[in-house]
């Protein structure tokens, strides 16, 4: 009896010693994890994290490798270099196997394969695991534990809808260490506010575990992150004093042997704390009942804007947010959606939905009371004209939309042809090629088809001069459309730019009509196009006013001619008529 008591005392002392040896979970403790072995983990993510002094876990799979895309994924040499730089290498199964009751029989050999590959390259056998596709089943827990996995990260589901990328922070003792939730799963439309919401949960003993994929992820656009956004997130962590570690490092604070008896109990508890209602909807052609791409605006009475997600991961929604710095009411907040159903997470209350599909369908505006049990919303848009049947096609001769977003935007707006300003300069002594104000990347010289009726052309350049002779001095803007090679010329002398444009068969577009040199550009360069509608016409409040050359008195406009949107519009029309009356043949366009 005495011996048994002694053994129990020893066990208690050992257990208490292990517990007391662990540090309390500090506030602002964040775990960074990266899935799928994207090559950007080695080329961009690792160097940036090392510079910041951050830890991270890279979960490795070979499931996406094939002979045609090996350059998009890490080699084992690069994986070993990430390990040598101090990062954790985790296990993500050989084939990116979704963990479900039907695949449990294959899980062991899938995990052991990555274990073996790590040993072959001098990397310690992984102790951390991430569920591929964030699919999970409780039957995996004993298998993972037997294979030496001490921590396993899941996604934000089932508490939140997978597409949303939202989640809860990890609570030691309440969450099973082999079912650690993602506080955030980064998506292409994430903003810094989304990231802040995820990491702000790291307090009061909770740990924010974050899930990223490629930065960018070339093969999986629906989980890709932009490099500038990721850099912004890391600056927030650094400046905010966050402690950033790998998943394995949690053993400093958490005993992986301590697990709740009912692993999903905490999940159900959290579901009960969610106040948002999942709103589902669709946008269809009223005649065919087929889904159509659309632009959707959602707002509440306070002026807050909301952005739906697409049901389809392969056809994601594109979030668009613009606010004019001089006028808080001049905003453009919308989402372009493919012809797929959409989801929103909204708190109960009243919201206004405005749904559009180009100019040939009548828009629908509807007030919706969001409440639990709300049926799926159906917006049935009615076509009132079909211009293509009459041989007319829509176009946008001047936009600054990221080419990656153009397919979504063009289909939603039903714009047949788009000409983005891939190259752009605002300084008279800087050529468009080196200005870095356009869009990086090589888009080639040929039209890029979105589908049979929509295409965009990548060779367009804007000289929009705000700085002359290293001093702020506005001149004006000249747009060159449909040329063949990138312009290395500075704007002056104009003759050189003109000769290059004409030699390449380009069209010249007069982008603004009341800049100091606009009236000189028209006759000197024999400009082909005149933008009657341009980006000073906003769907919301008119904001850009009282700038450039005031309207002459003969136009009969109020103030400078730019103080109201009506005056600005008439300023453009009267300028155009005057140029026509001078014998200048210019076709009207819109940008």
XYZ file of N, CA and C in Angstrom, residues 138-378:
723
model
N -13.031 12.328 -37.166
C -12.443 11.970 -35.869
C -11.662 10.667 -35.933
N -11.979 9.817 -36.889
C -11.265 8.558 -37.007
C -9.789 8.730 -37.333
N -9.389 9.918 -37.760
C -7.983 10.157 -38.091
C -7.127 10.374 -36.849
N -7.728 10.764 -35.725
C -6.940 11.174 -34.558
C -6.022 10.069 -34.039
N -6.505 8.841 -33.795
C -5.584 7.812 -33.295
C -4.499 7.454 -34.303
N -4.801 7.529 -35.584
C -3.799 7.208 -36.605
C -2.691 8.253 -36.583
N -3.057 9.514 -36.558
C -2.061 10.586 -36.539
C -1.197 10.509 -35.281
N -1.838 10.246 -34.147
C -1.079 10.164 -32.901
C -0.074 9.014 -32.953
N -0.482 7.884 -33.470
C 0.410 6.728 -33.569
C 1.592 7.017 -34.496
N 1.381 7.884 -35.496
C 2.437 8.223 -36.444
C 3.341 9.350 -35.945
N 3.173 9.745 -34.685
C 4.064 10.740 -34.092
C 3.635 12.175 -34.284
N 2.428 12.402 -34.793
C 1.927 13.770 -34.957
C 1.451 14.288 -33.610
N 1.961 15.443 -33.222
C 1.612 16.019 -31.919
C 0.614 17.167 -32.048
N 0.675 17.887 -33.173
C -0.278 18.965 -33.431
C -0.767 18.838 -34.875
N -2.085 19.023 -35.059
C -2.661 18.977 -36.403
C -3.615 20.151 -36.577
N -3.443 20.863 -37.687
C -4.261 22.059 -37.943
C -5.353 21.765 -38.954
N -6.568 22.193 -38.616
C -7.700 22.098 -39.536
C -8.012 23.504 -40.054
N -9.145 23.664 -40.736
C -9.557 24.973 -41.226
C -10.489 25.676 -40.247
N -11.237 26.656 -40.764
C -12.199 27.383 -39.934
C -13.538 26.695 -39.862
N -13.769 25.709 -40.731
C -15.003 24.914 -40.693
C -14.809 23.774 -39.678
N -15.874 23.320 -39.023
C -17.275 23.565 -39.365
C -17.920 24.777 -38.689
N -17.184 25.538 -37.898
C -17.813 26.704 -37.270
C -18.272 27.717 -38.322
N -17.386 27.987 -39.316
C -17.700 28.929 -40.384
C -17.731 28.202 -41.721
N -18.456 28.781 -42.679
C -18.477 28.251 -44.036
C -17.060 28.307 -44.602
N -16.637 27.221 -45.255
C -15.260 27.103 -45.744
C -14.864 28.286 -46.634
N -15.753 28.689 -47.559
C -15.406 29.721 -48.531
C -15.032 31.046 -47.878
N -15.497 31.254 -46.648
C -15.319 32.570 -46.032
C -13.900 32.795 -45.505
N -13.201 31.702 -45.174
C -11.840 31.863 -44.667
C -11.770 32.381 -43.246
N -12.891 32.370 -42.541
C -12.904 32.843 -41.162
C -12.801 31.672 -40.196
N -12.460 31.964 -38.940
C -12.349 30.899 -37.963
C -12.160 31.434 -36.565
N -11.899 30.518 -35.632
C -11.704 30.841 -34.224
C -10.272 30.516 -33.818
N -9.798 31.228 -32.807
C -8.475 30.945 -32.263
C -8.482 29.629 -31.490
N -7.310 29.036 -31.370
C -7.107 27.760 -30.680
C -7.156 27.975 -29.173
N -7.960 27.147 -28.483
C -8.066 27.193 -27.033
C -7.522 25.891 -26.461
N -6.352 25.954 -25.875
C -5.724 24.759 -25.316
C -6.603 24.157 -24.230
N -6.765 22.833 -24.266
C -7.599 22.130 -23.302
C -9.031 21.991 -23.748
N -9.485 22.897 -24.624
C -10.846 22.822 -25.159
C -10.828 22.269 -26.585
N -9.831 22.728 -27.375
C -9.635 22.163 -28.699
C -8.696 20.973 -28.601
N -9.004 19.922 -29.320
C -8.095 18.782 -29.386
C -6.812 19.221 -30.097
N -5.622 18.848 -29.602
C -4.378 19.272 -30.256
C -4.213 18.716 -31.665
N -5.022 17.719 -32.025
C -5.009 17.225 -33.398
C -6.190 17.753 -34.213
N -6.876 18.764 -33.676
C -7.969 19.452 -34.385
C -7.878 20.953 -34.120
N -6.696 21.515 -34.294
C -6.474 22.941 -33.999
C -7.132 23.787 -35.097
N -8.034 24.692 -34.748
C -8.725 25.483 -35.774
C -7.850 26.593 -36.343
N -8.124 26.958 -37.580
C -7.509 28.134 -38.188
C -8.320 29.355 -37.799
N -7.647 30.343 -37.221
C -8.331 31.609 -36.904
C -8.613 32.399 -38.166
N -7.862 32.108 -39.216
C -8.066 32.755 -40.508
C -7.410 31.937 -41.591
N -8.086 31.826 -42.737
C -7.597 31.080 -43.892
C -7.584 32.069 -45.053
N -6.420 32.629 -45.380
C -6.320 33.773 -46.287
C -6.890 33.473 -47.667
N -7.624 34.445 -48.207
C -8.242 34.340 -49.524
C -7.825 35.530 -50.398
N -7.997 35.430 -51.717
C -7.546 36.511 -52.598
C -8.181 37.861 -52.299
N -9.426 37.857 -51.802
C -10.102 39.132 -51.547
C -9.943 39.606 -50.102
N -9.098 38.939 -49.345
C -8.857 39.401 -47.980
C -8.279 40.806 -47.981
N -8.715 41.598 -47.005
C -8.123 42.905 -46.752
C -7.350 42.822 -45.436
N -6.651 43.893 -45.117
C -5.921 43.916 -43.855
C -6.883 43.797 -42.675
N -8.108 44.297 -42.825
C -9.095 44.161 -41.751
C -9.435 42.696 -41.489
N -9.512 41.885 -42.536
C -9.752 40.447 -42.356
C -8.605 39.819 -41.566
N -7.395 40.182 -41.917
C -6.228 39.644 -41.220
C -6.219 40.102 -39.763
N -6.504 41.377 -39.535
C -6.516 41.905 -38.168
C -7.581 41.202 -37.324
N -8.740 40.928 -37.925
C -9.800 40.248 -37.181
C -9.328 38.878 -36.722
N -8.566 38.188 -37.570
C -8.076 36.860 -37.211
C -7.046 36.933 -36.082
N -6.047 37.797 -36.214
C -4.963 37.811 -35.225
C -5.382 38.483 -33.925
N -6.421 39.325 -33.965
C -6.859 39.993 -32.733
C -7.440 39.010 -31.721
N -7.728 37.782 -32.169
C -8.245 36.772 -31.243
C -7.156 36.214 -30.329
N -5.896 36.539 -30.601
C -4.773 35.986 -29.823
C -4.654 36.724 -28.487
N -5.512 36.345 -27.558
C -5.517 36.978 -26.238
C -6.244 36.049 -25.268
N -6.047 36.319 -23.977
C -6.754 35.571 -22.923
C -6.557 34.063 -23.066
N -5.327 33.651 -23.363
C -5.016 32.233 -23.451
C -5.305 31.592 -24.788
N -5.812 32.360 -25.755
C -6.112 31.821 -27.079
C -4.962 32.134 -28.038
N -4.753 31.236 -28.987
C -3.644 31.335 -29.934
C -4.219 31.424 -31.347
N -3.802 32.439 -32.093
C -4.287 32.613 -33.469
C -3.399 31.829 -34.430
N -3.946 30.751 -34.971
C -3.227 29.935 -35.952
C -3.742 30.332 -37.333
N -2.847 30.798 -38.191
C -3.232 31.335 -39.497
C -2.831 30.384 -40.611
N -3.680 30.294 -41.610
C -3.458 29.405 -42.744
C -3.304 30.229 -44.022
N -2.166 30.055 -44.688
C -1.933 30.640 -46.006
C -1.630 29.512 -46.979
N -1.723 29.827 -48.265
C -1.257 28.919 -49.307
C -0.123 29.643 -50.039
N -0.127 29.661 -51.346
C 0.957 30.327 -52.053
C 0.838 31.840 -52.011
N 1.990 32.505 -52.103
C 2.022 33.976 -52.107
C 2.887 34.429 -53.289
N 2.370 34.313 -54.535
C 1.032 33.836 -54.882
C 1.003 32.322 -55.048
N -0.222 31.801 -55.225
C -0.416 30.392 -55.529
C -0.853 30.298 -56.992
N 0.078 29.935 -57.849
C -0.164 29.986 -59.291
C -1.237 28.987 -59.710
N -1.250 27.829 -59.073
C -2.154 26.755 -59.494
C -3.550 26.862 -58.875
N -3.658 27.552 -57.737
C -4.935 27.573 -57.009
C -5.294 29.022 -56.677
N -5.895 29.693 -57.676
C -6.170 31.126 -57.537
C -7.110 31.426 -56.380
N -7.975 30.474 -56.012
C -8.996 30.748 -54.994
C -8.426 30.809 -53.574
N -7.163 30.419 -53.398
C -6.532 30.558 -52.082
C -5.219 31.331 -52.178
N -4.986 31.973 -53.301
C -3.738 32.715 -53.503
C -3.757 34.019 -52.704
N -2.577 34.466 -52.281
C -2.425 35.755 -51.600
C -1.455 36.623 -52.387
N -1.778 37.900 -52.493
C -0.894 38.840 -53.180
C 0.320 39.150 -52.302
N 1.468 39.333 -52.924
C 2.687 39.584 -52.168
C 2.616 40.892 -51.392
N 2.065 41.939 -52.012
C 1.990 43.222 -51.302
C 1.069 43.123 -50.089
N -0.016 42.340 -50.227
C -0.916 42.147 -49.086
C -0.219 41.364 -47.982
N 0.456 40.297 -48.336
C 1.147 39.490 -47.328
C 2.204 40.319 -46.608
N 2.934 41.125 -47.344
C 3.949 41.977 -46.714
C 3.285 42.948 -45.715
N 2.142 43.474 -46.096
C 1.392 44.374 -45.217
C 0.980 43.648 -43.932
N 0.567 42.393 -44.058
C 0.181 41.609 -42.878
C 1.366 41.391 -41.949
N 2.519 41.083 -42.505
C 3.698 40.842 -41.685
C 4.158 42.120 -40.982
N 4.013 43.255 -41.648
C 4.332 44.535 -41.003
C 3.407 44.757 -39.810
N 2.130 44.401 -39.971
C 1.182 44.543 -38.859
C 1.604 43.682 -37.676
N 2.021 42.455 -37.932
C 2.471 41.594 -36.835
C 3.703 42.163 -36.144
N 4.651 42.627 -36.940
C 5.899 43.139 -36.379
C 5.663 44.405 -35.573
N 4.941 45.351 -36.165
C 4.713 46.624 -35.478
C 3.790 46.455 -34.288
N 2.941 45.411 -34.317
C 2.010 45.177 -33.215
C 2.589 44.371 -32.078
N 3.851 43.948 -32.189
C 4.494 43.216 -31.105
C 4.022 41.782 -30.956
N 3.578 41.163 -32.051
C 3.136 39.778 -31.985
C 4.334 38.827 -31.920
N 4.155 37.720 -31.215
C 5.155 36.649 -31.180
C 4.711 35.615 -32.208
N 5.534 35.368 -33.222
C 5.138 34.549 -34.364
C 5.990 33.289 -34.390
N 5.357 32.125 -34.305
C 6.069 30.859 -34.140
C 5.528 29.816 -35.105
N 6.213 28.667 -35.137
C 5.749 27.497 -35.881
C 4.789 26.687 -35.019
N 4.064 25.770 -35.655
C 3.089 24.970 -34.911
C 3.775 24.103 -33.856
N 4.946 23.547 -34.181
C 5.651 22.688 -33.229
C 6.028 23.443 -31.959
N 6.201 24.774 -32.077
C 6.639 25.584 -30.942
C 5.572 25.723 -29.872
N 4.340 25.305 -30.181
C 3.274 25.391 -29.178
C 3.549 24.479 -27.994
N 4.411 23.471 -28.157
C 4.710 22.566 -27.058
C 5.352 23.313 -25.884
N 5.853 24.488 -26.156
C 6.397 25.340 -25.086
C 5.287 25.806 -24.145
N 4.061 25.868 -24.689
C 2.932 26.394 -23.919
C 1.822 25.368 -23.705
N 1.754 24.349 -24.560
C 0.613 23.438 -24.606
C 1.111 22.000 -24.496
N 0.453 21.198 -23.678
C 0.755 19.769 -23.586
C -0.068 19.040 -24.642
N 0.575 18.501 -25.675
C -0.192 17.828 -26.730
C -0.843 16.533 -26.277
N -0.502 16.048 -25.076
C -1.127 14.829 -24.565
C -2.470 15.106 -23.899
N -2.747 16.366 -23.630
C -4.008 16.734 -22.971
C -5.052 17.018 -24.039
N -6.100 16.207 -24.067
C -7.136 16.347 -25.082
C -8.507 16.240 -24.439
N -9.477 16.989 -24.923
C -10.834 16.904 -24.362
C -11.481 15.576 -24.732
N -12.319 15.019 -23.871
C -12.962 13.729 -24.175
C -13.950 13.817 -25.333
N -14.556 14.990 -25.528
C -15.507 15.175 -26.644
C -14.933 16.254 -27.567
N -14.148 15.879 -28.591
C -13.399 16.859 -29.390
C -14.248 17.906 -30.100
N -15.494 17.578 -30.434
C -16.318 18.513 -31.201
C -17.256 19.340 -30.332
N -17.177 19.154 -29.030
C -18.059 19.909 -28.132
C -17.793 21.412 -28.249
N -16.517 21.791 -28.321
C -16.173 23.209 -28.416
C -16.659 23.790 -29.741
N -16.696 22.969 -30.789
C -17.187 23.435 -32.079
C -18.653 23.835 -31.972
N -19.459 22.994 -31.351
C -20.883 23.298 -31.212
C -21.094 24.522 -30.327
N -20.259 24.644 -29.289
C -20.376 25.828 -28.426
C -20.102 27.101 -29.222
N -19.080 27.060 -30.054
C -18.737 28.253 -30.837
C -19.822 28.592 -31.851
N -20.392 27.569 -32.450
C -21.469 27.832 -33.413
C -22.589 28.637 -32.767
N -22.830 28.348 -31.494
C -23.887 29.068 -30.788
C -23.572 30.517 -30.518
N -22.290 30.904 -30.647
C -21.905 32.298 -30.407
C -21.937 33.139 -31.679
N -22.088 32.487 -32.843
C -22.066 33.222 -34.110
C -23.403 33.918 -34.307
N -23.358 35.229 -34.456
C -24.590 36.008 -34.606
C -24.964 36.235 -36.065
N -24.011 36.023 -36.992
C -24.307 36.256 -38.397
C -25.204 35.158 -38.969
N -25.990 35.559 -39.938
C -26.836 34.625 -40.688
C -26.174 34.388 -42.043
N -26.085 33.145 -42.465
C -25.559 32.854 -43.797
C -26.677 33.071 -44.819
N -26.473 34.089 -45.671
C -27.460 34.442 -46.691
C -26.978 33.877 -48.021
N -27.834 33.118 -48.690
C -27.504 32.570 -49.992
C -28.366 33.235 -51.054
N -27.799 33.391 -52.255
C -28.544 34.037 -53.334
C -28.062 33.592 -54.692
N -28.820 33.983 -55.723
C -28.466 33.689 -57.105
C -28.918 34.850 -57.979
N -28.216 35.030 -59.108
C -28.586 36.038 -60.106
C -28.778 35.302 -61.419
N -29.989 35.405 -62.000
C -30.298 34.634 -63.206
C -30.932 35.526 -64.259
N -30.847 35.077 -65.491
C -31.558 35.689 -66.603
C -33.035 35.318 -66.473
N -33.899 36.307 -66.436
C -35.324 36.030 -66.189
C -35.948 35.194 -67.303
N -35.390 35.265 -68.521
C -35.967 34.520 -69.630
C -35.534 33.055 -69.627
N -34.269 32.802 -69.255
C -33.739 31.435 -69.346
C -33.592 30.756 -67.993
N -33.650 31.541 -66.917
C -33.422 31.046 -65.551
C -32.002 30.521 -65.348
N -31.085 30.860 -66.267
C -29.693 30.472 -66.148
C -28.925 31.539 -65.369
N -27.953 31.080 -64.570
C -27.139 32.023 -63.831
C -26.331 32.913 -64.766
N -26.191 34.185 -64.421
C -25.409 35.123 -65.222
C -24.437 35.855 -64.312
N -23.251 36.199 -64.812
C -22.319 37.020 -64.019
C -22.969 38.353 -63.669
N -22.565 38.902 -62.561
C -23.249 40.113 -62.097
C -22.351 40.956 -61.212
N -22.757 42.208 -61.052
C -22.137 43.107 -60.079
C -23.152 43.327 -58.961
N -22.723 43.088 -57.730
C -23.640 43.128 -56.587
C -23.134 44.126 -55.556
N -24.015 45.048 -55.177
C -23.742 45.998 -54.104
C -24.638 45.634 -52.925
N -24.080 45.535 -51.734
C -24.863 45.245 -50.531
C -24.463 46.245 -49.457
N -25.450 46.934 -48.886
C -25.158 47.936 -47.852
C -26.248 47.921 -46.798
N -25.945 48.524 -45.645
C -26.956 48.677 -44.593
C -27.248 50.151 -44.374
N -28.091 50.454 -43.405
C -28.527 51.837 -43.186
C -27.407 52.735 -42.686
N -26.352 52.167 -42.141
C -25.242 52.966 -41.628
C -24.208 53.304 -42.699
N -24.390 52.766 -43.904
C -23.407 52.994 -44.956
C -22.300 51.968 -45.008
N -22.432 50.891 -44.219
C -21.448 49.812 -44.251
C -21.695 48.947 -45.486
N -20.599 48.495 -46.108
C -20.702 47.675 -47.319
C -20.294 46.245 -47.031
N -20.876 45.318 -47.779
C -20.640 43.889 -47.570
C -20.376 43.227 -48.926
N -19.599 42.148 -48.896
C -19.086 41.576 -50.137
C -19.333 40.067 -50.162
N -20.215 39.613 -51.049
C -20.535 38.182 -51.102
C -19.402 37.345 -51.665
N -19.486 36.042 -51.433
C -18.540 35.061 -51.956
C -19.261 34.152 -52.950
N -18.511 33.640 -53.897
C -19.050 32.679 -54.856
C -19.074 31.279 -54.257
N -20.082 30.490 -54.636
C -20.101 29.081 -54.249
C -18.928 28.320 -54.868
N -18.477 28.772 -56.039
C -17.458 28.046 -56.792
C -16.062 28.521 -56.411
N -15.220 27.591 -55.945
C -13.842 27.943 -55.635
C -13.049 28.240 -56.906
N -13.367 27.553 -57.993
C -12.658 27.768 -59.249
C -13.088 29.051 -59.950
N -14.254 29.579 -59.589
C -14.740 30.838 -60.139
C -15.060 31.785 -58.981
N -14.032 32.356 -58.368
C -14.263 33.172 -57.177
C -14.874 34.529 -57.506
N -15.482 35.125 -56.499
C -15.936 36.504 -56.603
C -14.726 37.429 -56.513
N -14.868 38.631 -57.052
C -13.813 39.638 -56.976
C -14.359 40.854 -56.241
N -13.710 41.185 -55.164
C -14.134 42.304 -54.304
C -13.489 43.595 -54.807
N -14.278 44.661 -54.895
C -13.774 45.942 -55.409
C -14.155 47.051 -54.431
N -13.141 47.761 -53.933
C -13.362 48.827 -52.958
C -12.555 50.058 -53.355
N -13.251 51.165 -53.633
C -12.579 52.427 -53.926
C -13.307 53.550 -53.187
N -12.530 54.453 -52.625
C -13.099 55.599 -51.925
C -12.303 56.833 -52.321
N -12.996 57.896 -52.730
C -12.316 59.118 -53.113
C -11.813 59.840 -51.871
N -10.526 60.193 -51.883
C -9.935 60.812 -50.701
C -10.530 62.156 -50.332
N -11.091 62.889 -51.314
C -11.631 64.217 -51.024
C -13.106 64.206 -50.656
N -13.765 63.076 -50.826
C -15.195 63.004 -50.539
C -15.544 61.622 -50.010
N -15.852 61.496 -48.717
C -16.125 60.179 -48.136
C -17.360 59.497 -48.715
N -18.252 60.262 -49.342
C -19.459 59.655 -49.909
C -19.263 59.159 -51.336
N -18.144 59.510 -51.955
C -17.857 59.051 -53.314
C -17.127 57.720 -53.208
N -17.889 56.647 -53.286
C -17.322 55.315 -53.091
C -17.779 54.407 -54.224
N -17.034 53.365 -54.449
C -17.463 52.276 -55.332
C -17.156 50.985 -54.599
N -18.177 50.366 -54.075
C -18.046 49.153 -53.278
C -18.949 48.072 -53.865
N -18.350 47.085 -54.493
C -19.173 46.030 -55.073
C -18.372 44.743 -55.199
N -19.056 43.708 -55.574
C -18.446 42.416 -55.860
C -18.883 41.984 -57.245
N -17.934 41.528 -58.058
C -18.322 40.899 -59.322
C -18.335 39.397 -59.108
N -19.440 38.790 -59.532
C -19.683 37.368 -59.302
C -19.786 36.619 -60.619
N -19.308 35.363 -60.652
C -19.566 34.532 -61.837
C -21.031 34.119 -61.847
N -21.426 33.398 -62.842
C -22.827 32.947 -62.908
C -23.079 31.785 -61.981
N -22.704 31.944 -60.713
C -22.838 30.911 -59.690
C -23.582 31.501 -58.498
N -24.235 30.675 -57.678
C -24.838 31.193 -56.447
C -23.784 31.849 -55.552
N -24.256 32.694 -54.636
C -23.328 33.398 -53.748
C -23.769 33.249 -52.299
N -22.835 33.550 -51.388
C -23.103 33.530 -49.942
C -22.638 34.833 -49.315
N -23.328 35.214 -48.247
C -22.955 36.356 -47.419
C -23.159 35.982 -45.962
N -22.323 36.510 -45.100
C -22.555 36.376 -43.658
C -22.945 37.754 -43.130
N -24.197 37.899 -42.680
C -24.727 39.188 -42.249
C -25.422 39.038 -40.901
N -25.296 40.055 -40.084
C -26.062 40.090 -38.843
C -27.522 40.371 -39.162
N -28.448 39.887 -38.348
C -29.859 40.171 -38.598
C -30.107 41.670 -38.732
N -30.952 42.037 -39.679
C -31.251 43.450 -39.922
C -31.667 43.665 -41.360
N -31.799 44.941 -41.746
C -32.240 45.295 -43.096
C -31.037 45.704 -43.950
N -31.021 45.208 -45.181
C -29.936 45.484 -46.114
C -30.524 45.798 -47.487
N -29.800 46.594 -48.248
C -30.207 46.915 -49.614
C -29.261 46.201 -50.575
N -29.834 45.428 -51.484
C -29.090 44.736 -52.529
C -29.354 45.449 -53.856
N -28.295 45.800 -54.558
C -28.429 46.289 -55.933
C -27.658 45.322 -56.821
N -28.353 44.732 -57.788
C -27.759 43.697 -58.624
C -27.854 44.141 -60.080
N -26.731 44.041 -60.814
C -26.666 44.512 -62.197
C -25.936 43.501 -63.075
N -26.267 43.533 -64.364
C -25.487 42.794 -65.372
C -25.392 43.688 -66.604
N -24.367 44.536 -66.625
C -24.176 45.443 -67.746
C -25.310 46.435 -67.884
N -25.433 47.020 -69.090
C -26.442 48.049 -69.352
C -27.635 47.533 -70.141
N -27.569 46.269 -70.588
C -28.656 45.747 -71.411
C -29.695 44.977 -70.602
N -29.423 44.828 -69.307
C -30.389 44.233 -68.390
C -30.807 45.291 -67.376
N -32.082 45.283 -67.026
C -32.550 46.221 -66.001
C -32.012 45.786 -64.646
N -31.411 46.706 -63.884
C -30.921 46.337 -62.551
C -32.077 46.083 -61.596
N -31.805 45.384 -60.532
C -32.813 45.160 -59.492
C -32.284 45.681 -58.171
N -33.095 46.477 -57.499
C -32.776 46.984 -56.169
C -33.830 46.447 -55.209
N -33.368 45.793 -54.138
C -34.305 45.163 -53.222
C -33.840 45.339 -51.779
N -34.771 45.684 -50.911
C -34.462 45.707 -49.479
C -34.777 44.329 -48.897
N -33.834 43.788 -48.153
C -33.966 42.431 -47.624
C -33.836 42.471 -46.107
N -34.771 41.851 -45.418
C -34.657 41.691 -43.969
C -33.988 40.344 -43.692
N -32.772 40.419 -43.170
C -32.001 39.214 -42.887
C -32.385 38.685 -41.520
N -32.708 37.409 -41.454
C -33.102 36.766 -40.199
C -32.791 35.274 -40.330
N -32.660 34.570 -39.233
C -32.450 33.120 -39.318
C -33.566 32.444 -40.102
N -33.211 31.482 -40.916
C -34.200 30.770 -41.715
C -34.563 31.455 -43.014
N -33.854 32.524 -43.370
C -34.145 33.252 -44.605
C -33.947 32.337 -45.819
N -34.923 32.330 -46.717
C -34.830 31.516 -47.939
C -33.797 32.102 -48.894
N -33.328 31.280 -49.822
C -32.364 31.760 -50.802
C -32.959 32.909 -51.613
N -32.183 33.969 -51.792
C -32.613 35.116 -52.576
C -32.419 34.809 -54.054
N -33.361 35.213 -54.874
C -33.254 35.022 -56.320
C -33.496 36.357 -57.014
